[in-house]
Coordinates of C-alpha atoms in Angstrom, one line a residue:
M125 CA 12.3 -25.0 -21.8
V126 CA 14.6 -22.4 -20.5
G127 CA 13.5 -18.7 -20.2
S128 CA 15.9 -16.1 -21.5
K129 CA 16.4 -12.6 -20.1
Q130 CA 18.2 -11.3 -23.2
G131 CA 16.9 -8.1 -24.6
L132 CA 15.1 -7.1 -21.4
P133 CA 16.0 -3.9 -19.5
S134 CA 18.4 -4.4 -16.7
W135 CA 15.7 -3.7 -14.0
I136 CA 13.5 -6.4 -15.5
G137 CA 16.4 -8.8 -15.6
A138 CA 17.1 -8.1 -11.9
A139 CA 13.4 -8.6 -11.1
A140 CA 13.7 -12.1 -12.4
T141 CA 15.7 -13.2 -9.4
R142 CA 14.5 -14.8 -6.2
V143 CA 16.5 -14.5 -3.0
D144 CA 15.8 -16.9 -0.3
F145 CA 16.3 -16.2 3.4
E146 CA 19.8 -17.7 3.4
G147 CA 21.0 -15.2 0.9
K148 CA 21.1 -17.5 -2.2
V149 CA 20.1 -15.8 -5.4
S150 CA 18.4 -17.9 -8.1
S151 CA 16.7 -17.1 -11.4
M152 CA 12.9 -16.9 -11.3
S153 CA 12.5 -17.4 -15.0
S154 CA 15.1 -20.0 -15.8
S155 CA 15.5 -23.6 -14.8
S156 CA 18.6 -25.4 -13.6
S157 CA 21.7 -24.7 -15.6
N158 CA 22.7 -28.3 -15.5
P159 CA 23.2 -29.4 -19.1
T160 CA 21.8 -32.8 -18.5
D161 CA 18.4 -31.1 -17.6
N162 CA 18.4 -29.5 -21.1
H163 CA 18.9 -32.9 -22.7
S164 CA 16.1 -34.4 -20.8
G165 CA 13.7 -31.8 -22.1
S166 CA 12.4 -31.0 -18.6
S167 CA 12.9 -28.0 -16.5
A168 CA 13.1 -28.0 -12.7
P169 CA 11.2 -25.3 -10.8
P170 CA 13.3 -22.5 -9.5
P171 CA 14.5 -22.6 -5.9
R172 CA 12.3 -20.6 -3.6
S173 CA 12.4 -19.2 -0.1
H174 CA 11.7 -21.9 2.4
S175 CA 9.4 -19.6 4.4
D176 CA 7.2 -19.1 1.3
F177 CA 6.1 -22.7 1.8
E178 CA 6.4 -23.3 5.5
L179 CA 4.7 -20.2 7.0
S180 CA 0.9 -20.3 7.5
I181 CA -1.5 -17.6 6.5
G182 CA -1.9 -16.6 10.1
E183 CA 1.9 -16.2 10.6
R184 CA 2.1 -14.1 7.5
A185 CA -0.8 -11.9 8.6
F186 CA 0.8 -11.5 12.0
S187 CA 4.0 -10.4 10.5
A188 CA 2.3 -7.9 8.3
A189 CA 0.0 -6.6 11.0
G190 CA 3.0 -5.9 13.3
A191 CA 4.8 -4.0 10.5
A192 CA 1.7 -2.0 9.7
F193 CA 1.2 -1.0 13.4
I194 CA 4.7 0.3 13.8
S195 CA 4.6 2.2 10.4
A196 CA 1.2 3.8 11.1
V197 CA 2.3 5.3 14.4
I198 CA 5.7 6.6 13.2
V199 CA 4.6 8.2 9.9
N200 CA 1.1 9.4 10.8
P201 CA 2.2 13.1 11.4
L202 CA 3.4 13.3 7.8
D203 CA 0.1 11.7 6.6
V204 CA -1.9 14.4 8.5
A205 CA 0.3 17.2 7.0
K206 CA -0.2 15.8 3.5
T207 CA -3.9 15.5 3.8
R208 CA -4.2 19.0 5.3
L209 CA -2.3 20.5 2.5
Q210 CA -4.4 18.7 -0.1
A211 CA -7.6 19.7 1.7
Q212 CA -6.5 23.3 1.9
A213 CA -5.9 23.3 -1.8
A214 CA -9.5 22.0 -2.2
G215 CA -10.9 24.9 -0.2
V216 CA -10.9 23.7 3.4
S217 CA -9.7 26.6 5.5
Y218 CA -7.5 26.3 8.6
Q219 CA -6.6 29.1 10.9
S220 CA -2.9 30.0 11.0
I221 CA -2.0 27.3 8.6
C222 CA 1.5 26.8 7.4
R223 CA 3.1 24.3 5.1
M224 CA 4.6 21.9 7.6
G225 CA 3.9 21.4 11.2
C226 CA 0.7 23.5 11.0
E227 CA -1.2 21.2 13.2
T228 CA 1.1 22.0 16.1
D229 CA 0.2 25.7 16.0
M230 CA -3.5 25.2 15.5
E231 CA -4.5 22.3 17.6
G232 CA -1.6 21.2 19.7
F233 CA 1.3 18.7 19.2
T234 CA -0.9 15.6 19.8
R235 CA -3.0 16.5 16.7
L236 CA -0.1 15.4 14.6
W237 CA -1.4 11.9 15.4
R238 CA -5.0 12.9 14.4
G239 CA -6.7 9.8 12.9
T240 CA -4.1 7.4 14.2
N241 CA -6.8 5.1 15.5
A242 CA -8.3 5.0 12.1
S243 CA -4.8 4.6 10.6
L244 CA -4.3 1.5 12.8
A245 CA -7.7 0.2 12.1
L246 CA -7.0 0.5 8.4
A247 CA -3.3 -0.5 8.3
V248 CA -3.5 -3.7 10.4
P249 CA -6.2 -5.5 8.3
S250 CA -5.2 -3.8 5.0
V251 CA -1.5 -4.8 5.2
G252 CA -2.5 -8.1 6.8
I253 CA -4.3 -8.8 3.6
Y254 CA -1.9 -7.1 1.2
M255 CA 1.5 -8.6 2.1
P256 CA 0.4 -12.3 2.6
C257 CA -1.7 -12.1 -0.6
Y258 CA 1.3 -10.7 -2.5
D259 CA 3.4 -13.6 -1.3
I260 CA 0.8 -16.1 -2.3
F261 CA -0.1 -14.5 -5.7
R262 CA 3.6 -14.1 -6.5
N263 CA 4.4 -17.8 -5.7
V264 CA 1.4 -19.1 -7.7
M265 CA 2.3 -16.9 -10.7
D266 CA 5.9 -17.9 -10.5
D267 CA 5.0 -21.5 -10.8
F268 CA 2.6 -20.9 -13.6
T269 CA 4.8 -18.6 -15.7
T270 CA 7.9 -20.7 -15.2
Q271 CA 6.2 -23.8 -16.6
N272 CA 4.1 -22.1 -19.3
A273 CA 5.4 -18.7 -20.1
P274 CA 8.9 -18.0 -18.8
N275 CA 9.2 -14.7 -20.6
L276 CA 6.4 -13.3 -18.4
T277 CA 8.0 -14.3 -15.1
P278 CA 9.8 -10.9 -14.7
Y279 CA 6.4 -9.2 -14.6
V280 CA 5.1 -11.4 -11.8
P281 CA 5.9 -8.8 -9.0
L282 CA 3.9 -6.1 -10.9
V283 CA 0.8 -8.2 -11.4
A284 CA 0.9 -9.8 -7.9
G285 CA 1.4 -6.5 -6.3
T286 CA -1.5 -4.8 -8.1
S287 CA -3.8 -7.7 -7.5
A288 CA -3.1 -8.0 -3.8
R289 CA -3.4 -4.2 -3.3
S290 CA -6.8 -4.1 -5.1
L291 CA -8.1 -6.8 -2.9
A292 CA -6.9 -5.1 0.3
C293 CA -8.2 -1.7 -0.9
I294 CA -11.7 -2.8 -1.7
S295 CA -12.0 -4.8 1.6
C296 CA -10.9 -1.9 3.9
Y297 CA -12.0 1.2 2.0
P298 CA -14.6 2.6 4.4
I299 CA -11.9 2.9 7.1
E300 CA -9.6 4.7 4.6
L301 CA -12.5 7.1 3.9
A302 CA -13.0 7.8 7.6
R303 CA -9.3 8.3 8.2
T304 CA -9.0 10.9 5.4
R305 CA -11.9 12.8 6.7
M306 CA -10.7 12.7 10.3
Q307 CA -7.3 14.1 9.2
A308 CA -8.8 16.8 6.9
F309 CA -11.4 18.3 9.2
T310 CA -10.7 19.7 12.6
A311 CA -13.8 19.7 14.7
T312 CA -17.6 19.5 14.7
Q313 CA -20.0 22.2 15.6
N314 CA -19.7 21.5 19.3
G315 CA -16.0 21.6 19.1
M316 CA -15.5 17.9 19.6
L317 CA -13.4 15.8 17.3
P318 CA -15.5 12.8 16.0
G319 CA -14.1 9.3 16.1
M320 CA -13.9 6.8 13.3
W321 CA -17.4 5.3 13.8
K322 CA -19.1 8.7 14.2
T323 CA -17.3 9.9 11.0
L324 CA -18.6 7.0 9.1
L325 CA -22.1 7.6 10.4
E326 CA -21.9 11.2 9.4
I327 CA -21.2 10.2 5.8
I328 CA -24.6 8.5 5.4
K329 CA -26.6 10.7 7.8
P330 CA -27.4 13.6 5.3
V331 CA -29.3 11.2 3.0
N332 CA -30.9 8.9 5.5
G333 CA -34.1 7.3 4.2
T334 CA -37.2 6.2 6.0
S335 CA -37.3 2.6 4.7
L336 CA -34.9 -0.2 5.6
F337 CA -34.0 -0.6 2.0
Q338 CA -33.1 3.0 1.6
N339 CA -31.0 3.0 4.7
L340 CA -29.1 0.0 3.5
Y341 CA -28.7 1.6 0.1
N342 CA -27.2 4.7 1.6
Y343 CA -24.2 2.6 2.8
R344 CA -22.9 2.8 -0.7
F345 CA -21.6 6.3 0.3
W346 CA -18.9 4.5 2.4
W347 CA -17.3 3.5 -0.9
T348 CA -17.3 7.1 -2.2
G349 CA -14.0 7.6 -4.1
L350 CA -13.1 3.9 -4.3
G351 CA -12.3 4.4 -8.0
A352 CA -9.9 7.2 -7.2
Q353 CA -8.3 5.0 -4.5
L354 CA -7.8 2.1 -6.9
A355 CA -6.6 4.6 -9.6
R356 CA -3.9 5.6 -7.1
D357 CA -3.0 2.3 -5.4
V358 CA -2.8 0.1 -8.5
P359 CA -0.1 2.1 -10.3
F360 CA 1.6 2.8 -6.9
S361 CA 1.9 -1.0 -6.3
A362 CA 3.0 -1.6 -9.8
I363 CA 5.8 0.9 -9.6
C364 CA 6.7 0.0 -6.0
W365 CA 7.1 -3.8 -6.5
S366 CA 8.7 -3.5 -9.9
T367 CA 11.3 -1.3 -8.3
L368 CA 11.6 -3.0 -4.9
E369 CA 12.2 -6.6 -6.1
P370 CA 15.2 -6.0 -8.3
I371 CA 16.8 -3.7 -5.7
R372 CA 16.2 -6.1 -2.9
G373 CA 17.5 -9.0 -5.0
R374 CA 20.8 -7.1 -5.8
L375 CA 21.4 -6.1 -2.2
L376 CA 20.8 -9.5 -0.8
G377 CA 22.8 -11.1 -3.6
L378 CA 25.8 -9.0 -2.5
A379 CA 25.7 -10.6 0.9
G380 CA 25.7 -14.2 -0.6
D381 CA 25.5 -17.0 2.0
E382 CA 26.2 -14.6 4.9
A383 CA 22.8 -12.9 4.8
G384 CA 21.3 -12.7 8.3
V385 CA 18.7 -10.7 10.2
T386 CA 20.7 -7.5 9.9
T387 CA 21.3 -7.9 6.2
I388 CA 17.6 -8.8 5.5
L389 CA 16.5 -5.8 7.6
G390 CA 18.8 -3.4 5.8
A391 CA 18.3 -4.7 2.3
N392 CA 14.5 -4.7 2.6
F393 CA 14.4 -1.3 4.2
L394 CA 16.6 0.4 1.6
A395 CA 14.7 -1.3 -1.3
G396 CA 11.3 -0.4 0.3
F397 CA 12.4 3.2 1.0
A398 CA 13.6 3.8 -2.6
A399 CA 10.6 2.1 -4.2
G400 CA 8.1 3.9 -1.9
T401 CA 9.6 7.2 -2.6
L402 CA 9.5 6.8 -6.4
A403 CA 6.0 5.4 -6.4
A404 CA 4.6 8.1 -4.1
A405 CA 6.1 10.9 -6.2
A406 CA 4.8 9.4 -9.5
T407 CA 1.3 8.9 -8.2
C408 CA 0.9 12.2 -6.2
P409 CA -1.7 13.7 -8.6
L410 CA -3.9 10.6 -8.2
D411 CA -3.5 10.9 -4.4
V412 CA -4.7 14.6 -4.6
A413 CA -7.7 13.5 -6.6
K414 CA -8.5 10.7 -4.1
T415 CA -8.4 13.1 -1.2
R416 CA -10.6 15.7 -2.9
R417 CA -13.2 13.1 -3.6
Q418 CA -13.1 11.7 -0.1
I419 CA -13.6 15.0 1.6
E420 CA -16.4 16.1 -0.6
K421 CA -19.3 16.7 1.8
D422 CA -22.1 16.7 -0.8
A423 CA -22.7 12.9 -0.9
E424 CA -24.6 13.0 -4.2
R425 CA -21.9 15.1 -5.9
A426 CA -19.3 12.8 -4.5
L427 CA -20.9 9.8 -6.2
R428 CA -20.9 11.7 -9.6
M429 CA -17.3 12.7 -9.4
T430 CA -14.8 10.7 -11.4
T431 CA -11.0 10.6 -11.2
R432 CA -10.6 12.2 -14.6
T433 CA -13.0 15.1 -14.0
T434 CA -11.4 15.6 -10.6
L435 CA -8.0 15.8 -12.1
V436 CA -9.2 18.3 -14.7
E437 CA -10.8 20.4 -12.0
I438 CA -7.6 20.4 -9.9
W439 CA -5.5 21.4 -13.0
R440 CA -8.0 24.2 -13.8
D441 CA -7.9 25.6 -10.2
G442 CA -4.3 25.1 -9.3
G443 CA -2.3 23.9 -12.3
L444 CA 0.8 21.7 -11.7
R445 CA 1.1 23.0 -8.2
G446 CA -2.4 21.8 -7.4
L447 CA -1.7 18.3 -8.8
F448 CA 1.3 17.9 -6.6
A449 CA -0.2 19.5 -3.4
G450 CA 1.3 17.8 -0.4
V451 CA 4.0 16.0 -2.4
G452 CA 6.7 16.7 0.2
P453 CA 4.9 15.0 3.2
R454 CA 3.6 12.2 0.9
V455 CA 7.0 11.3 -0.4
G456 CA 8.5 11.8 3.1
R457 CA 5.9 9.4 4.5
A458 CA 5.8 6.7 1.8
G459 CA 9.6 6.0 1.7
P460 CA 9.9 5.1 5.4
S461 CA 6.5 3.5 5.5
V462 CA 7.2 1.0 2.8
G463 CA 10.7 0.4 4.1
I464 CA 9.4 -0.3 7.6
V465 CA 6.5 -2.5 6.5
V466 CA 8.6 -4.7 4.1
S467 CA 11.7 -5.0 6.3
F468 CA 9.7 -5.8 9.5
Y469 CA 7.5 -8.3 7.6
E470 CA 10.5 -10.1 6.1
V471 CA 12.4 -10.2 9.4
V472 CA 9.5 -11.6 11.3
K473 CA 9.0 -14.2 8.6
Y474 CA 12.7 -15.1 8.8
T475 CA 12.5 -15.3 12.6
L476 CA 9.4 -17.5 12.6
Y477 CA 11.0 -19.8 10.0
H478 CA 14.1 -20.4 12.1
R479 CA 12.0 -20.8 15.2
H480 CA 10.1 -23.6 13.5
H481 CA 13.4 -25.3 12.5
T482 CA 14.9 -24.8 16.0
S483 CA 11.9 -26.3 17.8
S484 CA 11.7 -29.2 15.3

C-alpha cells in the first residue's frame, strides 16, 4: 500500500520527507516507486538516516547535552530579561527597572547570567532526554504509520515532539521551577542571592510539617505550575517540530548529495531559528501564565491556581499587553536557542556516525 500526499497542505507534504546525513531526500509516507513493488503487493520501508540506527542512546544524549550547554550560556541573558518583565507585570518590583538590559543597571553585568547554573542543570538533562527521545519516538512512529496508516505519517513529528517534551518536562520540572524563581527575584533578606538548592528548599519551607509523612508530602510543591509548563511546552513542541521538519527537509534537499557538515549546520540552524521564533511567539501567553504560577510565594494558593484562571487574571489586569509581557526577549531567545540545539545535535550525530565508519 502506497501513501498519498494529495490534498494535504504543502507544509504537511514537506513534513513527510526524511533527509539522511548524505543529503538524500526520501518520502516518509510512501514506499518505493518501483512499479514491480506495487505488483507484488508489498511496500518497502522508507530509507532512513544511518545514524538513526547506529548511534547509541549515550551518544545521542551526549550530542544533546553539549548542544544544551552552549545554548543555555549564550541565551541566558534574554531568558533573565523575559522572566523579569513577566514578573514585573505580576507585581514584583525592581528598582530602576527598564525594558531591556535592566539587570545591568540594577545588579551589575554578571546578573544577566543569573540562574545560569540552574539553566545548565535543567538544560543538560532536559535536552538530553528530549532530543534522543524525539529521535526514537519519531523512528518508531514512522515504522508503525508507514506499515499501518500511511496517511498519518506526516503528523509523526508533531506527536513525537510533544511526547518527548512532556517526558523531559515532567522529569526535570523542579529545576525549571528553581531557575524561574532565581531569575525573577533579586536577593534574600540578608542581601545574598540563593542558589538552586536553597531556592528549592525555600519552596517547601513555609509549610514544613512535623511528621516524616508531612515533610515528604510537602515536596509536591516542587511541581507547582507543572500543568502550566505542559500547557506551554506541548503546543510549543507541536508548532516547532511541525515547522522545523519541512523547512529542514527542503533546505537539505536543495543540497542533494553534496550535503556536508556546513550544510547540515546551516540548514538545521535556519530551520530551528524559524520554528523556535514562531512557536515562542504563539505560546507567549502560556509562558506568562507559567511564570506567574511559578513565582507565586503562597504555596497553597499556587497549588489552587490553574492555567485558565491565571490567563483570565492576566487578561483582567493587563489585557493583551499583559498576555504578551516579555514577548521580545522570549522570541529573541527561542529562535537562536532552538537553532543552536538542533544544529549542534545533528552535527555531532553526523560526526560520530562518520567516526564509527572511519574507525571500522
